[in-house]
Coordinates of C-alpha atoms in Angstrom, one line a residue:
M157 CA -56.2 -14.4 -24.6
A158 CA -55.7 -17.8 -23.1
T159 CA -57.2 -18.2 -19.7
S160 CA -58.3 -21.1 -17.6
K161 CA -61.9 -21.7 -16.7
S162 CA -62.0 -20.6 -13.1
T163 CA -63.8 -18.0 -11.1
N164 CA -61.7 -15.3 -12.7
T165 CA -63.0 -16.2 -16.1
Y166 CA -66.5 -14.9 -15.2
N167 CA -65.6 -12.3 -12.5
R168 CA -64.0 -9.5 -14.5
Q169 CA -63.8 -7.3 -11.4
N170 CA -60.7 -9.3 -10.3
W171 CA -58.9 -8.6 -13.5
E172 CA -56.0 -6.2 -13.1
D173 CA -55.4 -3.1 -15.1
S174 CA -52.3 -1.0 -14.6
E175 CA -50.5 1.9 -16.2
F176 CA -46.9 1.0 -15.5
P177 CA -45.1 -2.2 -14.4
I178 CA -43.2 -2.8 -11.2
L179 CA -39.6 -3.5 -12.3
C180 CA -36.1 -3.6 -11.0
Q181 CA -33.3 -1.5 -12.5
T182 CA -31.7 -4.5 -14.2
C183 CA -34.8 -5.6 -16.0
L184 CA -35.7 -2.0 -17.0
G185 CA -32.3 -1.5 -18.7
D186 CA -29.9 1.4 -19.0
N187 CA -31.8 3.2 -21.8
P188 CA -33.7 6.2 -20.4
Y189 CA -35.8 6.5 -23.6
I190 CA -37.3 3.0 -23.5
R191 CA -40.4 2.1 -25.4
M192 CA -43.0 -0.4 -24.1
S193 CA -46.0 -2.1 -25.6
K194 CA -49.0 -2.5 -23.3
E195 CA -51.7 -5.2 -23.7
R196 CA -54.7 -5.1 -21.3
Y197 CA -55.5 -8.5 -19.9
G198 CA -52.9 -10.0 -22.2
K199 CA -52.1 -13.1 -20.1
E200 CA -52.8 -14.9 -16.8
C201 CA -50.6 -14.3 -13.8
K202 CA -48.4 -17.4 -13.3
I203 CA -49.1 -17.3 -9.6
C204 CA -52.7 -16.4 -9.1
S205 CA -54.0 -17.2 -12.6
R206 CA -55.7 -13.8 -12.9
P207 CA -55.6 -11.8 -16.2
F208 CA -53.4 -8.7 -15.9
T209 CA -51.9 -6.1 -18.1
V210 CA -48.8 -7.3 -19.9
F211 CA -45.9 -5.0 -20.7
R212 CA -43.2 -5.8 -23.3
W213 CA -40.0 -3.9 -24.0
C214 CA -36.3 -4.3 -25.0
P215 CA -33.9 -3.3 -22.3
G216 CA -31.1 -2.2 -24.7
A217 CA -29.1 -3.0 -27.8
R218 CA -28.2 -6.7 -28.4
M219 CA -30.6 -7.8 -25.6
R220 CA -33.7 -9.9 -25.7
Y221 CA -37.3 -8.6 -25.3
K222 CA -38.7 -9.0 -21.8
K223 CA -42.2 -8.9 -20.5
T224 CA -44.0 -9.0 -17.1
E225 CA -44.8 -12.5 -15.8
V226 CA -46.9 -12.0 -12.6
C227 CA -49.5 -9.4 -11.7
Q228 CA -48.8 -6.4 -9.6
T229 CA -50.8 -7.8 -6.6
C230 CA -48.5 -10.8 -6.4
S231 CA -45.5 -8.5 -6.9
R232 CA -46.5 -6.2 -4.1
M233 CA -47.2 -9.1 -1.7
K234 CA -43.6 -10.2 -2.0
N235 CA -41.9 -6.9 -2.9
V236 CA -40.4 -8.4 -6.1
C237 CA -40.0 -7.5 -9.7
Q238 CA -42.8 -8.6 -12.1
T239 CA -40.3 -10.0 -14.5
C240 CA -37.3 -11.6 -12.6
L241 CA -39.1 -12.1 -9.3
L242 CA -36.1 -10.9 -7.3
D243 CA -36.3 -8.6 -4.3
L244 CA -36.6 -4.9 -5.3
E245 CA -34.4 -3.7 -2.4
Y246 CA -31.5 -6.2 -2.3
G247 CA -31.7 -7.9 -5.7
L248 CA -31.8 -11.4 -4.1
P249 CA -34.1 -14.4 -4.4
I250 CA -37.1 -14.6 -2.0
Q251 CA -35.7 -17.7 -0.3
V252 CA -32.5 -15.9 0.7
R253 CA -34.3 -12.8 1.9
D254 CA -36.9 -14.7 3.9
A255 CA -34.2 -16.9 5.5
A256 CA -32.1 -13.9 6.5
M257 CA -35.1 -11.9 7.8
K258 CA -36.7 -15.0 9.3
V259 CA -40.0 -14.4 7.5
K260 CA -42.4 -17.3 7.3
D261 CA -44.3 -17.8 4.1
D262 CA -48.0 -18.3 4.8
L263 CA -49.5 -18.0 1.3
P264 CA -52.1 -20.6 0.5
R265 CA -51.3 -23.1 -2.3
S266 CA -54.8 -24.4 -3.3
D267 CA -56.7 -22.6 -6.0
V268 CA -59.8 -21.8 -4.0
N269 CA -57.9 -20.5 -0.9
K270 CA -55.5 -18.7 -3.1
E271 CA -58.2 -16.7 -4.9
Y272 CA -60.0 -15.8 -1.7
Y273 CA -56.7 -14.7 0.0
I274 CA -55.5 -12.6 -3.0
Q275 CA -58.9 -11.0 -3.3
N276 CA -58.8 -9.8 0.3
I277 CA -55.2 -8.7 0.0
D278 CA -56.0 -6.8 -3.1
A279 CA -58.9 -5.0 -1.4
E280 CA -56.6 -4.0 1.5
M281 CA -53.8 -2.8 -0.8
N282 CA -56.2 -0.5 -2.7
K283 CA -56.6 1.5 0.5
L284 CA -52.8 1.9 0.9
D285 CA -50.2 3.6 -1.1
K286 CA -49.3 1.6 -4.1
T287 CA -45.6 2.5 -3.9
E288 CA -45.3 0.7 -0.5
P289 CA -45.1 -3.1 -0.1
V290 CA -47.4 -5.1 2.0
V291 CA -46.6 -5.4 5.7
G292 CA -44.7 -8.6 6.5
G293 CA -43.4 -9.3 3.0
G294 CA -41.3 -6.3 2.1
K295 CA -38.6 -4.1 3.4
S296 CA -37.0 -4.5 6.8
A297 CA -35.9 -1.7 9.0
A298 CA -33.0 -3.8 10.4
A299 CA -31.5 -5.9 7.7
S300 CA -29.4 -8.9 8.7
D301 CA -25.7 -9.3 8.1
M302 CA -26.2 -11.9 5.3
L303 CA -28.4 -9.5 3.3
L304 CA -25.9 -6.7 3.6
K305 CA -23.1 -9.0 2.4
L306 CA -25.0 -10.5 -0.5
A307 CA -27.0 -7.4 -1.6
R308 CA -26.4 -6.3 -5.2
T309 CA -25.7 -2.5 -5.4
T310 CA -25.3 -2.2 -9.2
P311 CA -27.5 -3.5 -12.0
Y312 CA -26.5 -6.8 -13.6
Y313 CA -27.3 -6.2 -17.3
K314 CA -25.7 -9.5 -18.3
R315 CA -29.0 -11.2 -17.2
N316 CA -30.7 -9.5 -20.2
R317 CA -28.7 -11.2 -22.9
P318 CA -30.5 -13.2 -25.6
H319 CA -30.9 -16.9 -25.3
V320 CA -28.5 -19.4 -27.0
C321 CA -29.4 -20.1 -30.7
S322 CA -30.6 -23.7 -30.9
F323 CA -29.9 -23.8 -34.7
W324 CA -26.3 -22.7 -34.1
V325 CA -25.9 -25.5 -31.6
R326 CA -26.9 -28.0 -34.3
G327 CA -24.8 -26.2 -36.9
E328 CA -27.8 -25.1 -39.0
C329 CA -28.0 -21.3 -38.3
R330 CA -27.6 -19.3 -41.6
R331 CA -28.2 -15.8 -40.2
G332 CA -24.6 -15.1 -39.1
E333 CA -24.2 -11.8 -37.4
E334 CA -27.8 -10.9 -38.0
C335 CA -29.1 -13.6 -35.7
P336 CA -30.7 -12.1 -32.6
Y337 CA -29.7 -15.0 -30.5
R338 CA -26.3 -15.9 -28.9
H339 CA -23.9 -18.1 -30.8
E340 CA -22.3 -19.7 -27.7
T341 CA -21.9 -23.1 -26.3
P342 CA -24.8 -23.8 -23.9
T343 CA -24.2 -24.6 -20.3
D344 CA -24.1 -28.1 -18.9
P345 CA -27.7 -29.5 -18.7
D346 CA -26.7 -31.2 -15.5
D347 CA -26.0 -27.9 -13.9
P348 CA -28.6 -27.1 -11.2
L349 CA -28.8 -23.5 -12.4
A350 CA -30.1 -24.7 -15.7
D351 CA -33.4 -25.9 -14.1
Q352 CA -35.3 -23.0 -12.6
N353 CA -39.0 -22.7 -11.9
I354 CA -40.8 -19.5 -11.5
K355 CA -43.2 -20.8 -8.8
D356 CA -40.3 -22.2 -6.8
R357 CA -38.7 -18.7 -7.1
Y358 CA -41.8 -17.0 -5.9
Y359 CA -42.6 -19.3 -3.0
G360 CA -38.9 -19.6 -2.0
V361 CA -38.7 -23.4 -2.3
N362 CA -35.9 -25.4 -4.0
D363 CA -34.4 -22.3 -5.7
P364 CA -30.9 -23.3 -7.1
V365 CA -29.8 -19.6 -7.2
A366 CA -30.7 -19.2 -3.6
H367 CA -28.8 -22.3 -2.6
K368 CA -25.7 -21.0 -4.4
L369 CA -25.9 -17.6 -2.7
M370 CA -26.3 -19.1 0.7
R371 CA -23.3 -21.3 0.2
R372 CA -21.3 -18.2 -0.8
A373 CA -22.4 -16.4 2.3
S374 CA -21.3 -19.2 4.6
S375 CA -17.8 -19.3 3.0
M376 CA -17.2 -15.5 3.0
P377 CA -14.0 -14.4 4.8
K378 CA -14.0 -12.6 8.1
L379 CA -12.0 -9.6 9.2
E380 CA -9.8 -10.7 12.1
P381 CA -8.5 -8.0 14.4
P382 CA -4.7 -7.6 14.6
E383 CA -2.7 -8.9 17.6
D384 CA -1.3 -5.4 18.3
K385 CA -3.8 -3.9 20.7
S386 CA -2.6 -0.4 20.1
I387 CA -4.1 -0.4 16.5
T388 CA -7.4 1.5 16.6
T389 CA -7.4 2.7 12.9
L390 CA -9.7 1.4 10.2
Y391 CA -9.1 1.7 6.4
V392 CA -12.1 2.7 4.3
G393 CA -11.7 2.2 0.6
N394 CA -13.8 2.6 -2.6
L395 CA -15.1 6.0 -1.7
S396 CA -17.0 8.3 -4.1
D397 CA -16.7 12.0 -4.6
K398 CA -20.0 12.5 -2.7
I399 CA -18.7 10.9 0.5
G400 CA -16.8 13.3 2.7
E401 CA -15.7 13.6 6.3
K402 CA -19.2 14.5 7.5
E403 CA -20.8 11.4 6.0
L404 CA -18.1 9.1 7.4
R405 CA -18.3 10.7 10.9
D406 CA -22.1 10.5 10.9
H407 CA -22.0 6.7 10.2
F408 CA -19.0 5.6 12.3
Y409 CA -19.7 7.7 15.3
Q410 CA -22.4 5.3 16.4
F411 CA -19.7 2.7 17.3
G412 CA -17.6 4.9 19.6
E413 CA -15.7 8.1 20.0
I414 CA -13.5 9.0 17.0
R415 CA -10.1 10.6 17.4
S416 CA -9.4 11.7 13.8
I417 CA -10.6 11.1 10.2
T418 CA -8.0 11.4 7.4
L419 CA -9.2 11.6 3.8
V420 CA -7.0 10.7 0.8
P421 CA -8.9 12.0 -2.2
R422 CA -6.3 10.7 -4.8
Q423 CA -6.6 7.2 -3.5
M424 CA -10.3 7.4 -2.9
C425 CA -9.9 6.1 0.7
A426 CA -9.9 7.3 4.3
F427 CA -8.5 6.4 7.7
I428 CA -10.7 6.5 10.8
Q429 CA -8.9 6.3 14.1
Y430 CA -10.9 5.6 17.3
V431 CA -9.9 6.5 20.8
N432 CA -10.3 2.9 22.2
R433 CA -9.8 -0.5 20.7
I434 CA -13.3 -1.9 21.5
P435 CA -15.2 0.6 19.3
A436 CA -12.8 -0.1 16.5
E437 CA -13.5 -3.8 16.7
L438 CA -17.2 -3.3 16.8
A439 CA -17.1 -0.9 13.8
A440 CA -15.0 -3.5 11.8
E441 CA -17.4 -6.3 12.6
K442 CA -20.5 -4.3 11.7
T443 CA -19.3 -2.8 8.5
F444 CA -17.0 -5.4 6.9
N445 CA -18.6 -6.4 3.5
K446 CA -21.8 -4.7 4.7
L447 CA -21.4 -0.9 4.4
I448 CA -23.0 0.8 1.4
L449 CA -22.7 4.6 1.2
G450 CA -23.5 6.7 -1.8
G451 CA -24.4 3.6 -3.8
R452 CA -21.0 2.0 -3.3
R453 CA -19.9 -0.9 -1.2
L454 CA -17.0 0.3 0.9
N455 CA -13.9 -1.8 1.7
I456 CA -13.1 -2.0 5.4
K457 CA -9.7 -3.2 6.6
W458 CA -7.6 -2.7 9.7
G459 CA -4.8 -0.1 9.6
K460 CA -1.1 -1.0 10.2
S461 CA 1.1 0.3 13.0
Q462 CA 3.6 2.9 11.7
G463 CA 6.2 2.0 14.3
R464 CA 6.3 -1.7 13.6
Q465 CA 5.4 -1.7 9.9
G466 CA 7.8 -3.9 8.1
T467 CA 9.8 -5.1 11.2
S468 CA 9.5 -7.9 13.7
S469 CA 11.2 -8.3 17.0
S470 CA 13.3 -11.4 17.8
G471 CA 15.5 -11.7 20.8
G472 CA 15.2 -8.0 21.6
E473 CA 16.5 -6.9 18.2
M474 CA 14.5 -5.4 15.4
V475 CA 15.1 -7.4 12.2
E476 CA 13.7 -6.1 8.9
N477 CA 11.5 -8.5 7.0
Y478 CA 10.9 -8.0 3.3
E479 CA 8.3 -9.8 1.2
P480 CA 9.8 -12.2 -1.4
V481 CA 9.7 -11.1 -5.0
P482 CA 8.4 -13.8 -7.4
G483 CA 11.0 -15.0 -9.9
L484 CA 14.0 -14.0 -7.8
P485 CA 16.1 -16.1 -5.4
G486 CA 15.4 -16.1 -1.7
A487 CA 16.8 -13.7 0.9
L488 CA 20.5 -14.0 1.9
P489 CA 21.3 -15.0 5.5
P490 CA 21.8 -12.2 8.0
P491 CA 25.4 -10.8 8.5
P492 CA 27.5 -11.9 11.5
V493 CA 26.9 -10.4 14.8
D494 CA 30.3 -8.6 14.9
L495 CA 29.4 -6.8 11.6
R496 CA 25.9 -5.7 12.8
T497 CA 27.4 -3.2 15.3
G498 CA 29.3 -1.3 12.5
D499 CA 32.7 -1.7 14.3
Y500 CA 34.7 -2.1 11.2
F501 CA 38.0 -0.5 12.6
N502 CA 38.0 -2.2 16.1
L503 CA 37.3 1.2 17.7
Q504 CA 35.3 -0.4 20.6
A505 CA 38.3 -2.4 21.8
A506 CA 39.8 0.8 23.2
G507 CA 37.1 0.9 25.8
A508 CA 34.8 3.8 26.5
G509 CA 37.4 6.4 25.6
S510 CA 37.0 8.7 22.6
I511 CA 39.0 8.7 19.4
S512 CA 41.5 11.2 20.8
G513 CA 42.3 8.8 23.7
A514 CA 42.9 6.0 21.3
A515 CA 45.2 8.2 19.3
A516 CA 47.2 9.2 22.4
V517 CA 47.7 5.5 23.4
S518 CA 48.9 4.7 19.9
A519 CA 51.3 7.7 19.9
A520 CA 52.8 6.7 23.3
A521 CA 53.3 3.2 22.0
A522 CA 55.2 4.6 19.0
V523 CA 57.5 6.7 21.2
A524 CA 58.3 3.7 23.4
A525 CA 59.2 1.7 20.4
M526 CA 61.6 4.4 19.2
E527 CA 63.4 4.5 22.5
M528 CA 63.7 0.7 22.8
P529 CA 66.9 -1.0 21.5
A530 CA 66.5 -2.6 18.1
A531 CA 67.3 -6.1 19.3
Q532 CA 64.7 -5.9 22.1
A533 CA 62.2 -4.4 19.7
H534 CA 62.7 -7.3 17.3
A535 CA 62.7 -9.8 20.2
T536 CA 59.3 -8.7 21.7
P537 CA 57.1 -7.3 18.9
H538 CA 53.9 -5.6 19.9
P539 CA 50.6 -7.2 18.7
P540 CA 49.0 -5.3 15.9
L541 CA 46.0 -3.1 16.7
M542 CA 44.0 -4.6 14.0
P543 CA 44.3 -7.7 11.9
P544 CA 45.9 -7.4 8.5
P545 CA 43.4 -7.1 5.7
P546 CA 43.0 -10.1 3.5
P547 CA 44.8 -10.0 0.2
M548 CA 42.8 -8.3 -2.5
F549 CA 44.4 -10.4 -5.4
L550 CA 45.8 -13.9 -5.4
P551 CA 49.5 -14.4 -6.4
P552 CA 49.9 -15.5 -10.0
A553 CA 50.2 -19.2 -10.5
P554 CA 53.7 -20.5 -11.8
Q555 CA 53.8 -20.8 -15.5
P556 CA 55.2 -24.0 -17.1
A557 CA 58.5 -23.8 -19.0
P558 CA 58.2 -23.1 -22.7
P559 CA 58.8 -26.1 -25.0
P560 CA 62.1 -26.3 -26.8
P561 CA 62.2 -24.9 -30.4
P562 CA 61.6 -27.4 -33.2
P563 CA 64.6 -28.5 -35.3
P564 CA 65.2 -26.6 -38.6
F565 CA 63.3 -28.0 -41.4
F566 CA 65.2 -26.3 -44.3
F567 CA 68.7 -27.0 -45.4
P568 CA 71.6 -25.0 -43.9
P569 CA 72.7 -21.8 -45.8
V570 CA 75.4 -22.3 -48.5
R571 CA 78.5 -20.0 -48.2
M572 CA 80.2 -18.8 -51.4
P573 CA 83.5 -16.9 -51.9
A574 CA 83.4 -13.1 -52.2
A575 CA 84.8 -13.1 -55.8
T576 CA 82.0 -15.4 -56.9
A577 CA 79.4 -13.3 -55.1
A578 CA 80.8 -10.0 -56.7
A579 CA 80.7 -11.6 -60.1
L580 CA 77.2 -12.8 -59.7
F581 CA 75.8 -9.7 -58.0
P582 CA 77.8 -6.6 -59.3
P583 CA 77.2 -3.2 -57.5
Q584 CA 74.5 -1.1 -59.1
P585 CA 74.7 2.7 -59.5
P586 CA 72.5 4.8 -57.3
V587 CA 69.0 5.3 -58.7
P588 CA 68.4 9.0 -59.3
P589 CA 65.3 10.5 -57.6
L590 CA 62.1 10.4 -59.6
C591 CA 60.9 13.9 -60.7
P592 CA 57.7 14.9 -62.5
P593 CA 58.1 15.6 -66.2
G594 CA 59.3 19.1 -66.9
T595 CA 61.0 19.5 -63.5
A596 CA 64.5 19.3 -62.3
P597 CA 65.8 17.1 -59.6
P598 CA 66.3 18.8 -56.2
L599 CA 69.6 20.5 -55.5
P600 CA 72.0 19.2 -52.9
P601 CA 71.8 20.8 -49.5
D602 CA 75.2 22.7 -49.9
Q603 CA 73.9 24.6 -52.9
L604 CA 70.5 25.7 -51.4
A605 CA 72.1 27.9 -48.6
P606 CA 74.1 31.1 -49.3
P607 CA 77.8 31.0 -48.6
G608 CA 78.7 31.3 -44.9
T609 CA 75.4 29.9 -43.7
T610 CA 74.1 26.5 -42.7
A611 CA 71.8 24.9 -45.1
I612 CA 68.2 24.5 -43.9
H613 CA 66.0 22.5 -46.0
Y614 CA 62.4 23.7 -46.4
P615 CA 60.6 21.3 -48.7
S616 CA 57.7 23.6 -49.0
Q617 CA 60.0 26.5 -50.2
D618 CA 61.8 24.5 -52.9
P619 CA 61.1 26.2 -56.2
R620 CA 61.7 23.0 -58.1
R621 CA 59.0 21.3 -56.2
L622 CA 56.6 24.1 -57.2
G623 CA 56.9 23.3 -60.9
T624 CA 59.8 25.6 -61.9
A625 CA 62.0 24.5 -64.8
E626 CA 65.8 23.9 -64.3
N627 CA 66.8 26.7 -66.6
I628 CA 65.2 29.6 -64.8
N629 CA 67.4 32.3 -66.3
T630 CA 66.8 31.1 -69.9
P631 CA 64.5 33.6 -71.7
T632 CA 61.4 32.3 -73.1
P633 CA 61.4 32.1 -76.9
T634 CA 59.0 34.4 -78.6

């Protein structure tokens, strides 16, 4: 045990002995069957320099071993974890919590005053319940908006990863996959987060993590109320199975009278409608990025008007607006005004009369045209009731005249006398029809039919085509 030569070196009554550490859920890990090693008076507290009981454990697989850094007295004074020194309730640095709650740090910094102050605080804490923090440095009944926005609701186990292997950075690590350290490129040494001090974290001074979180809180978006004053509905998302209508009504009824609550279990959301607009605005302001129910941070948004959803009024007309689709051309221009009314057959020109009245007028015009002389009818034609439709197809374009045929390339044919042609090409006898061997040629048509009948040729019934020999009546030699 390495301790400094102070009053605590000789006064063993101030040494701390405990049975279990004060840890947050992230440092404890997700393994319910964790094993810890305990060493009584193993090291000095890094804040008060008193010897205390050190606990060491592994939070999970592929994670580094962790141990307690400060004593339980210093931990209870600030309500922080003994290992990471973050607030046990919100998971935030002490500087962020104290700035949001407007708590002033009055801990002494000198060694003598620090020992005397901690000794008195330790005597007072022994009279109280050890599970409760000290008054003035712990939980707050009314948390501020910044704490509710930045509070961590789930463990962040990535913080328990091993450190970067220094041999791998130099290219000298020979362990490979068996190396317990990370083989990753280290962060930039000029990064402010790379330089963190445990005393600055505890006293809430010059903490780079706290500065980063406070900048994030100042740049967080705000939920602006819609321009339509008739909207009094709030959308609540990211619900769990344990949150029902009763839980939502118990929480949101404090802002004003609720008209209805509609749950959508499949989408894990709900719609809360207020009677008036002012309670809805108050509920949206108090719960946006702040509401935590059932261990979940709920998403709060304004509802949309069902009557005007997807439309916008311009000039007294409702024009549909569609969101542009990425990768496709823009929207086409709106149709002409005369086509928006749907009067494709000029039915509105007949006035306020019905279709039967328009038909009677057209019939009377047709009868008058029949009684009118032909010359007068051709001289004063009536205007058409509707313009002629545009031609569906364009007339074919005139084709150019075909080019003249080329001159003959070969020599003209030679004419010879008939006697010379007969001598050169004598007439040939007709070629008999080809028959298979052993068969006779087919009979002429006049011999196939009996006398007094007309010959009908059936090729499928010709016996000679079925393989019969010509001499059918000749007996077969034995």
